[in-house]
Tab-separated table of C-alpha atoms and ligand atoms in Angstrom:
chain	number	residue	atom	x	y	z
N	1	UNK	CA	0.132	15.368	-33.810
N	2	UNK	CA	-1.946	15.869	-30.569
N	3	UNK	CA	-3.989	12.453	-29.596
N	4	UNK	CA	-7.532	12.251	-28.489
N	5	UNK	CA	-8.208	10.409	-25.377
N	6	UNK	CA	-9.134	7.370	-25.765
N	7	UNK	CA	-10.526	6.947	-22.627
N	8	UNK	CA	-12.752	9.677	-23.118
N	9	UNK	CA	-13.581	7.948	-26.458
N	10	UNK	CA	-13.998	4.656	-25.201
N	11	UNK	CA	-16.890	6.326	-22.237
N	12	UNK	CA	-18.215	8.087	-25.015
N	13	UNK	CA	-19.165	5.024	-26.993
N	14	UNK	CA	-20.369	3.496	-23.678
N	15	UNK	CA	-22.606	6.984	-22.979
N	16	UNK	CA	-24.029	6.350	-26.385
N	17	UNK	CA	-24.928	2.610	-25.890
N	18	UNK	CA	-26.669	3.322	-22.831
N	19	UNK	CA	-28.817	6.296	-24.696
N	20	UNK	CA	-29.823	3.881	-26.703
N	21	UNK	CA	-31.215	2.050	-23.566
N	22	UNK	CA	-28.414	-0.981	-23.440
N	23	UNK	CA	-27.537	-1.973	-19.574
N	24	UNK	CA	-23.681	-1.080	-19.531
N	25	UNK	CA	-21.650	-1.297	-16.509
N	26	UNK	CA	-18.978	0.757	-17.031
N	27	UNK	CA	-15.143	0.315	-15.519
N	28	UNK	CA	-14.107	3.196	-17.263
N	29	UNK	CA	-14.886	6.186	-14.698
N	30	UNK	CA	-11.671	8.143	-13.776
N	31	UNK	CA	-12.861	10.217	-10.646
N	32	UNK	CA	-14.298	8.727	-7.436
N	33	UNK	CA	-18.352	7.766	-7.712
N	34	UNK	CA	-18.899	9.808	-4.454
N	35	UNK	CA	-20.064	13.572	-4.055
N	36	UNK	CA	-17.863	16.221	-2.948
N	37	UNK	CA	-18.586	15.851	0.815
N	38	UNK	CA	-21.092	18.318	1.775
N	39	UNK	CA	-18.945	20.980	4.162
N	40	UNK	CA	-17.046	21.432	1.097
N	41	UNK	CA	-19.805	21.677	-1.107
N	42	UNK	CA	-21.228	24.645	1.650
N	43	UNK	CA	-17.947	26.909	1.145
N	44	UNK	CA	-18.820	27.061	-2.201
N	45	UNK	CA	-22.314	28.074	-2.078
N	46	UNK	CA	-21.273	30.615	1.192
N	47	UNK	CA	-18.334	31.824	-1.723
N	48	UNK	CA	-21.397	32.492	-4.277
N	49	UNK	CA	-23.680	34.014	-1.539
N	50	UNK	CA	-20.623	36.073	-0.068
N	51	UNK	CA	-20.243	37.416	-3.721
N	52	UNK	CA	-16.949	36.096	-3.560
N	53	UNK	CA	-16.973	35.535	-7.737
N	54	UNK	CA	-14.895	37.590	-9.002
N	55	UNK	CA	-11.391	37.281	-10.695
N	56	UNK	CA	-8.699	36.277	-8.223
N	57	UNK	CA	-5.075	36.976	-8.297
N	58	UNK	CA	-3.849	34.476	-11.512
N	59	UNK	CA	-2.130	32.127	-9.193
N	60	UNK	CA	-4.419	32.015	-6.793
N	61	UNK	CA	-5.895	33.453	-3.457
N	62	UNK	CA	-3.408	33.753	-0.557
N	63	UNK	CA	-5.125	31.805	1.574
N	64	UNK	CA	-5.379	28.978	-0.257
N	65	UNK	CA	-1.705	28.667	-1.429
N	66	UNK	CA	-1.293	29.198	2.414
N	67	UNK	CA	-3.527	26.331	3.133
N	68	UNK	CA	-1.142	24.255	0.105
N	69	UNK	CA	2.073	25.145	1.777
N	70	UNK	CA	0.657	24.245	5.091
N	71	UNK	CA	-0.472	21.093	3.948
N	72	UNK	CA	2.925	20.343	2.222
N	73	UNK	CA	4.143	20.970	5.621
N	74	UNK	CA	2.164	19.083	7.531
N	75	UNK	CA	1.431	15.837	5.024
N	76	UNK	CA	5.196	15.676	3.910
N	77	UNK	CA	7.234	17.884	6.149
N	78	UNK	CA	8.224	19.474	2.872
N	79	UNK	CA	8.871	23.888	3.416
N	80	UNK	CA	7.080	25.390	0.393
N	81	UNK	CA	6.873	29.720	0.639
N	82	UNK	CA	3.383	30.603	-0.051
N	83	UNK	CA	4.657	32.203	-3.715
N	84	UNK	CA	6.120	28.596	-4.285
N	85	UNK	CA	2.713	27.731	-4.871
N	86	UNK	CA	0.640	27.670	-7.901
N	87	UNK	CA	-3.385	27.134	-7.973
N	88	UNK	CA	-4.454	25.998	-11.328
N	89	UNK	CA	-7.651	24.493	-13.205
N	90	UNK	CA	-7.226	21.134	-11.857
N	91	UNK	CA	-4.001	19.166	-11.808
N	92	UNK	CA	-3.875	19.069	-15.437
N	93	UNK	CA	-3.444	22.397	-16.108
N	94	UNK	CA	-0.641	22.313	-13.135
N	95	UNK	CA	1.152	19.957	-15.500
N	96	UNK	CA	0.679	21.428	-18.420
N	97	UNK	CA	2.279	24.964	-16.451
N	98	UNK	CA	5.311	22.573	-15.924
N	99	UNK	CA	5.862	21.147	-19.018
N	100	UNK	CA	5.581	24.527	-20.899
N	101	UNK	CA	8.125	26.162	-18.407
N	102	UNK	CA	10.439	23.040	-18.211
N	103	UNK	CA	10.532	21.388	-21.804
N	104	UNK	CA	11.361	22.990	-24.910
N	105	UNK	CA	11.689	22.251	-28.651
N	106	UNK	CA	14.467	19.333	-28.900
N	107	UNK	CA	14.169	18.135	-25.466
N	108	UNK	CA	13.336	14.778	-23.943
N	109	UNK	CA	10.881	14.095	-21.212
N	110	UNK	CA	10.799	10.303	-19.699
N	111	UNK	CA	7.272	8.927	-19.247
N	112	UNK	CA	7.183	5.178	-17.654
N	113	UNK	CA	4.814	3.247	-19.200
N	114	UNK	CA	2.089	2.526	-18.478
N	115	UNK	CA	0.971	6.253	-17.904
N	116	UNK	CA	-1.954	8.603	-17.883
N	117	UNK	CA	-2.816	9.379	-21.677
N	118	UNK	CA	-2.591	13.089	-20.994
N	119	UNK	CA	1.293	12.893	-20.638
N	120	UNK	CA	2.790	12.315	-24.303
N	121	UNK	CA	0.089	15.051	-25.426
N	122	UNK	CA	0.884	17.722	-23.171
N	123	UNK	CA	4.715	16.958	-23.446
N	124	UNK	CA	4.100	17.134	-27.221
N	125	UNK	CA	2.326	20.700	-27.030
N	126	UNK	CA	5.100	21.885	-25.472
N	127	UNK	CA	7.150	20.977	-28.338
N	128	UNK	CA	9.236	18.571	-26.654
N	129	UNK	CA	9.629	14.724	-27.802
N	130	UNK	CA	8.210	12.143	-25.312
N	131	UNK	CA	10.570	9.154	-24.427
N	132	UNK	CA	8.270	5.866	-23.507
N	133	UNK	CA	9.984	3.539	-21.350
N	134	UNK	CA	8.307	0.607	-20.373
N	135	UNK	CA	8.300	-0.734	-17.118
N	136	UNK	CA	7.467	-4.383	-15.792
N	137	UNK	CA	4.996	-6.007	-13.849
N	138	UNK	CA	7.478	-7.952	-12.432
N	139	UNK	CA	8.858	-4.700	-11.025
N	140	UNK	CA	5.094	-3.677	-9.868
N	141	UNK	CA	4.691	-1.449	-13.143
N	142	UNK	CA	7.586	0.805	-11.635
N	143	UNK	CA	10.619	2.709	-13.121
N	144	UNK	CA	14.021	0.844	-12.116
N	145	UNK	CA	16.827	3.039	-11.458
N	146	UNK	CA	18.999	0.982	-14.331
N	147	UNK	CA	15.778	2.124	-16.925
N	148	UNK	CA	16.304	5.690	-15.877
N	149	UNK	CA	19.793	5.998	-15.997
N	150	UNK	CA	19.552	3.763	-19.611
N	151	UNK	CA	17.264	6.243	-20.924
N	152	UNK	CA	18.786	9.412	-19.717
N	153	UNK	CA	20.494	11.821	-22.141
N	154	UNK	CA	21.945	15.092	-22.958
N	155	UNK	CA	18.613	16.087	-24.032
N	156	UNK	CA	16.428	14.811	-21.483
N	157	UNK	CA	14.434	18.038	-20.065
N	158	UNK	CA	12.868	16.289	-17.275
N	159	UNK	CA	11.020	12.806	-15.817
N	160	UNK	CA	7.244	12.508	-14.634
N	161	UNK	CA	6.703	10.460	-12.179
N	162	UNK	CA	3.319	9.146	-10.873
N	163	UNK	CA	2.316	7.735	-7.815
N	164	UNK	CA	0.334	6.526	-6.892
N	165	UNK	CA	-0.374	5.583	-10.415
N	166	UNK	CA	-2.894	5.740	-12.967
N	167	UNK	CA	-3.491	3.317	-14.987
N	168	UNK	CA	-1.548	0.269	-12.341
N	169	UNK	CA	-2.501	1.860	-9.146
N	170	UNK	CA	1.232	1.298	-7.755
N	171	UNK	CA	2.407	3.276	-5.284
N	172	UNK	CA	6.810	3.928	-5.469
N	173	UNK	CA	8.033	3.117	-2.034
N	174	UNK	CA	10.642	5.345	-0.093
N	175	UNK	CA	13.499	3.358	-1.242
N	176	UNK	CA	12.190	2.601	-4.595
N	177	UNK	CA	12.256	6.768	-4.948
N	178	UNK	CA	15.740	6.472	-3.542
N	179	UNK	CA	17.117	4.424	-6.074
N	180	UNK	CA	15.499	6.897	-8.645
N	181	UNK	CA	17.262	10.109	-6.936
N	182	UNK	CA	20.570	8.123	-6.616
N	183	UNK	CA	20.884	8.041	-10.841
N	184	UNK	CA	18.891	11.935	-10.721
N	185	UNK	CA	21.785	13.392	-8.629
N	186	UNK	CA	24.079	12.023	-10.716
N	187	UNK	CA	22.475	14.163	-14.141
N	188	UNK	CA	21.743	17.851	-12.471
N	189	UNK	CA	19.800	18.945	-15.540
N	190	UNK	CA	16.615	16.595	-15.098
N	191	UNK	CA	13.760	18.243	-13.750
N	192	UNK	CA	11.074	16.157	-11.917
N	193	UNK	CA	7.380	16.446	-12.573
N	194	UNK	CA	5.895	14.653	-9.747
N	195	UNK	CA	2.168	13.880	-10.134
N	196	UNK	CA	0.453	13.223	-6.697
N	197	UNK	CA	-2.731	13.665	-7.602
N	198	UNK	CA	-4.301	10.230	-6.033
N	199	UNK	CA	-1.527	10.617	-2.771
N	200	UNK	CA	-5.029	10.156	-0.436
N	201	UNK	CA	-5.853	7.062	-1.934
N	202	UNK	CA	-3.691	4.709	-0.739
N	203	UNK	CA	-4.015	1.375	1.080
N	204	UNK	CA	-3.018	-1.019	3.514
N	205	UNK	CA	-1.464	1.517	5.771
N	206	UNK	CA	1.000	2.049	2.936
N	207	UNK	CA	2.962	5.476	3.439
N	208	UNK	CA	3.012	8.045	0.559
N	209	UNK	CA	6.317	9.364	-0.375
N	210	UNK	CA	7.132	12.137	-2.816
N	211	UNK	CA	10.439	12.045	-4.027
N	212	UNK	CA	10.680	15.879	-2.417
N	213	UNK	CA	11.144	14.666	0.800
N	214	UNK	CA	14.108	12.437	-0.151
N	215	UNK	CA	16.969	15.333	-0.841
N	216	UNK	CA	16.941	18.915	-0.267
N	217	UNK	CA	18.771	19.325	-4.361
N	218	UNK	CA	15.682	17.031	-5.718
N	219	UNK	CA	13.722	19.159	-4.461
N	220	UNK	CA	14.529	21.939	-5.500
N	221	UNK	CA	14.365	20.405	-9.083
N	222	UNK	CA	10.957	18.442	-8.388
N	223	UNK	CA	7.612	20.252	-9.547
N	224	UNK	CA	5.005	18.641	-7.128
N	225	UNK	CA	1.410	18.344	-8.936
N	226	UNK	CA	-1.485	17.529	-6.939
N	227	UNK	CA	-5.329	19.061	-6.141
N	228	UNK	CA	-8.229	18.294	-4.624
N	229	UNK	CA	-10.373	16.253	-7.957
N	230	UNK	CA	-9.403	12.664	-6.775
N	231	UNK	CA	-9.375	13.019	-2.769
N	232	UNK	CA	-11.698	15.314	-2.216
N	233	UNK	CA	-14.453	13.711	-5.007
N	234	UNK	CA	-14.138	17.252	-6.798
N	235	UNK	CA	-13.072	16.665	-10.437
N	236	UNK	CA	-15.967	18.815	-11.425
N	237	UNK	CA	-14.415	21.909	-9.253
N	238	UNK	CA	-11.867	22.305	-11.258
N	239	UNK	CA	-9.270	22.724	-8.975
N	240	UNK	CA	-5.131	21.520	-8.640
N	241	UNK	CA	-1.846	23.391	-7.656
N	242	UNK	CA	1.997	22.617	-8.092
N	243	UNK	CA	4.396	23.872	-5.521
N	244	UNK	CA	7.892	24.090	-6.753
N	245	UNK	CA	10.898	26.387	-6.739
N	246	UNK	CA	10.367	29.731	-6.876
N	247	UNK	CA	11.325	30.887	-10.576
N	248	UNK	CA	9.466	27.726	-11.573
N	249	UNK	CA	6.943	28.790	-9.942
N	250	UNK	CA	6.705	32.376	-11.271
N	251	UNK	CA	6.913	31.314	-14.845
N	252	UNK	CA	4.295	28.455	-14.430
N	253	UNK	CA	2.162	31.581	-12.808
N	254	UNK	CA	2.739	33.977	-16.097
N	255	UNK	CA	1.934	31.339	-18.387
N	256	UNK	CA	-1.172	30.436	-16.432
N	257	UNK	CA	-2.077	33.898	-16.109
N	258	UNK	CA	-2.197	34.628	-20.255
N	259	UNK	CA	-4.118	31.289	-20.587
N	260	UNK	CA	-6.593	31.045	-18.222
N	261	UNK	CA	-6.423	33.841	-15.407
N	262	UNK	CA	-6.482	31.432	-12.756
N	263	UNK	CA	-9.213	29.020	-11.958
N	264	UNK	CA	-12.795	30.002	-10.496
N	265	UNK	CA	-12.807	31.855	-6.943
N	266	UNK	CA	-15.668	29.523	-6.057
N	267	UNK	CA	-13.543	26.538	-6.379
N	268	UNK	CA	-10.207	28.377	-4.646
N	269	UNK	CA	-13.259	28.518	-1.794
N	270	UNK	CA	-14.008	25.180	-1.438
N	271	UNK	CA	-10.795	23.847	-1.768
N	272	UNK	CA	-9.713	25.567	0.820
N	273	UNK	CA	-12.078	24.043	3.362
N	274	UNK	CA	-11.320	20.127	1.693
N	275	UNK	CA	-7.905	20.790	2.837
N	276	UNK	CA	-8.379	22.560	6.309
N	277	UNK	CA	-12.167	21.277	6.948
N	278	UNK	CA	-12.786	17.632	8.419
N	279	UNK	CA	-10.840	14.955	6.350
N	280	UNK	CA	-13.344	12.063	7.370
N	281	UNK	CA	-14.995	11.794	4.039
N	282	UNK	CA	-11.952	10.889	2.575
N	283	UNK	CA	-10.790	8.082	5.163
N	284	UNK	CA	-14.659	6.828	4.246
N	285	UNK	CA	-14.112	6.766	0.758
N	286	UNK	CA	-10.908	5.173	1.169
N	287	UNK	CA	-12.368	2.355	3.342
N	288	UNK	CA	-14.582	1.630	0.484
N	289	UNK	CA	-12.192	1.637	-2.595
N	290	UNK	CA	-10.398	-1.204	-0.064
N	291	UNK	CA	-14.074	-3.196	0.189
N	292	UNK	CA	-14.126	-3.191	-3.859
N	293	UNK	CA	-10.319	-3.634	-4.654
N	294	UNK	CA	-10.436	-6.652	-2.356
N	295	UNK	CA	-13.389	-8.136	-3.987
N	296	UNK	CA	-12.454	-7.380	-7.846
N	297	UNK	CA	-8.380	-8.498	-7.567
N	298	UNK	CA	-9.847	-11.646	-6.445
N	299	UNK	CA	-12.848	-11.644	-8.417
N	300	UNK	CA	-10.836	-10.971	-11.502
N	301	UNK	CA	-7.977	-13.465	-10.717
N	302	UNK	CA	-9.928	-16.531	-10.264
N	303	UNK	CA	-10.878	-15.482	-14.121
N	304	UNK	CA	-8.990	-18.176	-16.296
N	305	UNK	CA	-6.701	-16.259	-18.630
N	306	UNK	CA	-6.906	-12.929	-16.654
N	307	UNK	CA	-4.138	-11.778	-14.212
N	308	UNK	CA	-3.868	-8.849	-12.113
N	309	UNK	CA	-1.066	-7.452	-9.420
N	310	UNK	CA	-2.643	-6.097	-6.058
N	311	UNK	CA	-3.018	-2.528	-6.539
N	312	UNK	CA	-2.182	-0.395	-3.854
N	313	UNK	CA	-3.283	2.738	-4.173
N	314	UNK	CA	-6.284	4.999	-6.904
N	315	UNK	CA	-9.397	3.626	-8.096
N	316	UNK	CA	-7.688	1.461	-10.585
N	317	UNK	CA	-7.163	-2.194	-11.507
N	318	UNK	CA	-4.555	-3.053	-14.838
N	319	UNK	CA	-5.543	-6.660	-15.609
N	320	UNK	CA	-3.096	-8.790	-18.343
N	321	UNK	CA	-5.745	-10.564	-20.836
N	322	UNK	CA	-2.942	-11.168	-23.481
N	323	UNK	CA	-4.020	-14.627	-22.624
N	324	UNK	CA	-7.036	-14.305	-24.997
N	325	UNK	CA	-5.248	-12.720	-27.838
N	326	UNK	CA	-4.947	-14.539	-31.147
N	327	UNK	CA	-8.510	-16.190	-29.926
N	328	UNK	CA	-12.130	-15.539	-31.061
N	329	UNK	CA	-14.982	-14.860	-28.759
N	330	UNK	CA	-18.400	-14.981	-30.403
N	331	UNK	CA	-17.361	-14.840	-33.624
N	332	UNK	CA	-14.858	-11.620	-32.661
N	333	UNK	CA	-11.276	-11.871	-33.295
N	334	UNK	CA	-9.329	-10.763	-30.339
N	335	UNK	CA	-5.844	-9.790	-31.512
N	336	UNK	CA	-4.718	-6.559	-29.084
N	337	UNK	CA	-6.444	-4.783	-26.201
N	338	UNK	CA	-8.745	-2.571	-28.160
N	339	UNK	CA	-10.374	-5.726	-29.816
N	340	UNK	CA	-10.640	-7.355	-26.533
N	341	UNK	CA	-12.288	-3.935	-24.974
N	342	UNK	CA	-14.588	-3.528	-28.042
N	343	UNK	CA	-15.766	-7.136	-28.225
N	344	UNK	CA	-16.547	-6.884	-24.326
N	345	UNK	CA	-18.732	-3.699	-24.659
N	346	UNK	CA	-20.383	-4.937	-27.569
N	347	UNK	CA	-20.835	-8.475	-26.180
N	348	UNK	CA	-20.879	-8.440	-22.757
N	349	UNK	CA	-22.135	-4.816	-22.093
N	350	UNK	CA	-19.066	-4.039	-20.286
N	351	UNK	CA	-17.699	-0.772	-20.547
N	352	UNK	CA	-13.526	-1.057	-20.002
N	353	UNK	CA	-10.206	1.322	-21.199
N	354	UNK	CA	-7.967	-0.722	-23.513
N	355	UNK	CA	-4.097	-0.838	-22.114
N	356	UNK	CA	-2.793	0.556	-25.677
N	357	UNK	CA	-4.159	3.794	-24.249
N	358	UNK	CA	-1.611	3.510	-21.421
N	359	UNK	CA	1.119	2.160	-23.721
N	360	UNK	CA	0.710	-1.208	-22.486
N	361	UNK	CA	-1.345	-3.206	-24.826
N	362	UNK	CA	-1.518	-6.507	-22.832
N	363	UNK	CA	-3.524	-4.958	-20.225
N	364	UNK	CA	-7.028	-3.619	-19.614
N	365	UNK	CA	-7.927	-0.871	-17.190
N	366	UNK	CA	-10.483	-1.525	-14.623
N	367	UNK	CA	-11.958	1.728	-12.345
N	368	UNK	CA	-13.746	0.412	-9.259
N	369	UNK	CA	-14.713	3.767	-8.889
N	370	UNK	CA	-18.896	2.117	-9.320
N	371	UNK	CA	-20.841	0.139	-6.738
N	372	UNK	CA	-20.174	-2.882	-5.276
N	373	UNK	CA	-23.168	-4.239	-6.929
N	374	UNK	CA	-22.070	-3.265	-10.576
N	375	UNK	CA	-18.470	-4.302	-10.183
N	376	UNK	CA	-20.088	-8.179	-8.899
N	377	UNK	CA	-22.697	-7.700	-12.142
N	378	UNK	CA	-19.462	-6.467	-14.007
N	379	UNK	CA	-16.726	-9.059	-13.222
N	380	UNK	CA	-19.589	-12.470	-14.063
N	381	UNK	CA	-20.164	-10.509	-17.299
N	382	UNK	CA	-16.645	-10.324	-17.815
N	383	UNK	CA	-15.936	-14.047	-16.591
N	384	UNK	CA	-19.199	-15.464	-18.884
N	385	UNK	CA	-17.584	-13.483	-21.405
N	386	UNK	CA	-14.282	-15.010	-22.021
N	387	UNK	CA	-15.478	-18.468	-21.146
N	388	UNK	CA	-17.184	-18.177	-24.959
N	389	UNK	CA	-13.466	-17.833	-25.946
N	390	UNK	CA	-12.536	-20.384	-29.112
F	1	PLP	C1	-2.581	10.661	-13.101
F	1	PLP	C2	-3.492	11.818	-13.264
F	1	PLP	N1	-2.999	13.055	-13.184
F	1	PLP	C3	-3.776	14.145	-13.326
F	1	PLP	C4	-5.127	14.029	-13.570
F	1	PLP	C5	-5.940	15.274	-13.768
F	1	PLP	O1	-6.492	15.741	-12.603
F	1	PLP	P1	-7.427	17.028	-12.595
F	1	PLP	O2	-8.827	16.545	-12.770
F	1	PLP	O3	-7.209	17.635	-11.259
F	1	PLP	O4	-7.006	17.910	-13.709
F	1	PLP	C6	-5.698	12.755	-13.675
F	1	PLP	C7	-7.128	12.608	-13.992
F	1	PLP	O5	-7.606	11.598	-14.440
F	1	PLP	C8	-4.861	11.623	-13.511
F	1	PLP	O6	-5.350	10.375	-13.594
């Protein structure tokens, strides 16, 4: 059966709260808390004005999977042919294209855990089975090459990878990916469904790496997901491509052509100009996600009983509070994440994602994507909180 999200569940609840006029701060936001920068915003409007609002070709205008390939070019030094491309409602839909082309009833897709809800689901609509395997924080939340050769079988269709990655914020390094495409050359029938859809937000001068730029093969065999929702503050526009090789690529285009006819022209429009226009709203936003990481890792470590690794790269902080479970705190029993989450927006007003969402129940997700201002009101909430803990 097909999951809901429970991250749209748990936001819900919060929405509702707040109706009712209760002060929630909310970690739960997945997109950044800034607006599309305003250039971008204008090609939209000029696309409306222009009458540009028609139906476009199903994959996509031509200049815009230009502008993709160029990008690929230029940001990764990866050579994608325009028709390599795919423009799709958001990122999502990009991965749902790949799954549907690349996993079929009976196969296996490998998800490290913890992962973005939407991956078991969409692997499931496809008709495949999902294979969970969970990764450590020792390890920074990241798939060993020994867990991916362990987990590997006859039947496994493909492996998503994400990075950097939502819900831990990790980011794989270049030889981290290496030691993945050592055991992937090794089994030629694994695809790779790379999700790069937070690739701008990365920190401390960290370098992004796709695992298409390690091997010319991989590559070939590596669907690369990204769009413009997380770097560009667009998640409303709709808006996300895939480049990948070219029969891929066709059948992710047919597919996406009987289900949606391609995403909205105004959209293709503006996306066009976040990825050719002036990138300094993004390095602005990015200096700011480093302000409010910086402040909550700390914030949230000097927390008795609460733990977190440095992320290094989204909007996202996965904090180990196992340390309360099997406790009570004002009068609630706190026996797995979802308790802990649900006792903290009832009693504290704090708004968080439980870890089980993620497949890793010890954990709670934090999204600094809110002011400075609620994340200090958030965090002492949070701290008060479990200080009531019996
Ligand atoms: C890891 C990951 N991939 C993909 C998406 C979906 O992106 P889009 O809004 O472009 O569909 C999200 C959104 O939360 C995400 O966190």
């Amino acid at each position: 059966m097909i999951g809901d999200s429970p991250t749209l569940a748990m936001n819900a609840r919060a929405q509702e709260m707040r109706r009712q006029g209760i002060d929630i701060i909310s970690f739960t936001v997945g997109e950044p808390d800034f607006d599309t920068p305003a250039h971008i915003g204008e090609a939209g409007i000029r696309a409306i004005k222009e009458g540009f609002t028609r139906y476009t070709a199903a994959a996509g205008i031509p200049e815009l999977r230009q502008a993709v390939a160029k990008k690929m070019k230029r940001d990764h030094g990866l050579d994608y042919e325009m028709n390599q491309i795919i423009i799709s409602t958001g990122a999502k839909q990009a991965l749902a294209n790949a799954l549907l082309v690349l996993a079929d009833e009976g196969d296996e897709v490998i998800i490290p855990a913890p992962y973005w809800v939407s991956y078991s689901e969409l692997v499931k609509l496809a008709g495949a089975t999902p294979v969970i395997v969970d990764t450590r924080e020792e390890d920074g939340f990241k798939l060993t090459p020994a867990q991916l050769e362990e987990n590997i079988t006859e039947r496994t269709a493909a492996l998503i990878l994400n990075s950097p990655n939502n819900p831990t914020g990790s980011v794989y390094s270049r030889e981290e990916l290496a030691g993945l495409v050592e055991v992937l050359k090794e089994h030629r029938g694994v695809y790779i469904i790379s999700d790069e859809v937070y690739e701008k937000l990365i920190y401390d001068g960290l370098e992004f790496v796709s695992i298409a730029q390690l091997d010319a093969e991989i590559k070939g065999r590596t669907v690369v997901v990204n769009g413009v929702s997380k770097s560009y503050a667009m998640t409303g526009w709709r808006l996300g491509y895939a480049a990948a090789d070219l029969e891929i690529a066709k059948a992710m285009g047919k597919i996406q052509s009987h289900v949606t006819s391609g995403t909205s022209s105004i959209a293709q429009r503006a996306a066009l100009e976040a990825l050719e226009g002036d990138q300094g709203p993004v390095a602005a936003m990015v200096e700011e996600f480093v302000k409010r990481r910086d402040y909550m890792v700390e914030a949230l470590n000097a927390i008795p009983g609460i733990s977190c690794i440095r992320p290094q790269g989204a909007f996202y902080i996965f904090a180990n509070v196992s340390a309360y479970f099997g406790r009570t705190i004002r009068g609630k029993e706190i026996t797995d994440s979802l308790s802990f989450a649900e006792a903290l927006l009832v009693e504290a007003q704090v708004a968080t994602v439980p870890g089980v969402a993620f497949g890793a129940d010890a954990y709670i997700r934090f999204s600094y994507a809110t002011s400075m201002e609620k994340i200090v009101e958030g965090v002492k909430r949070l701290a008060d909180f479990v200080a009531l803990a019996e």
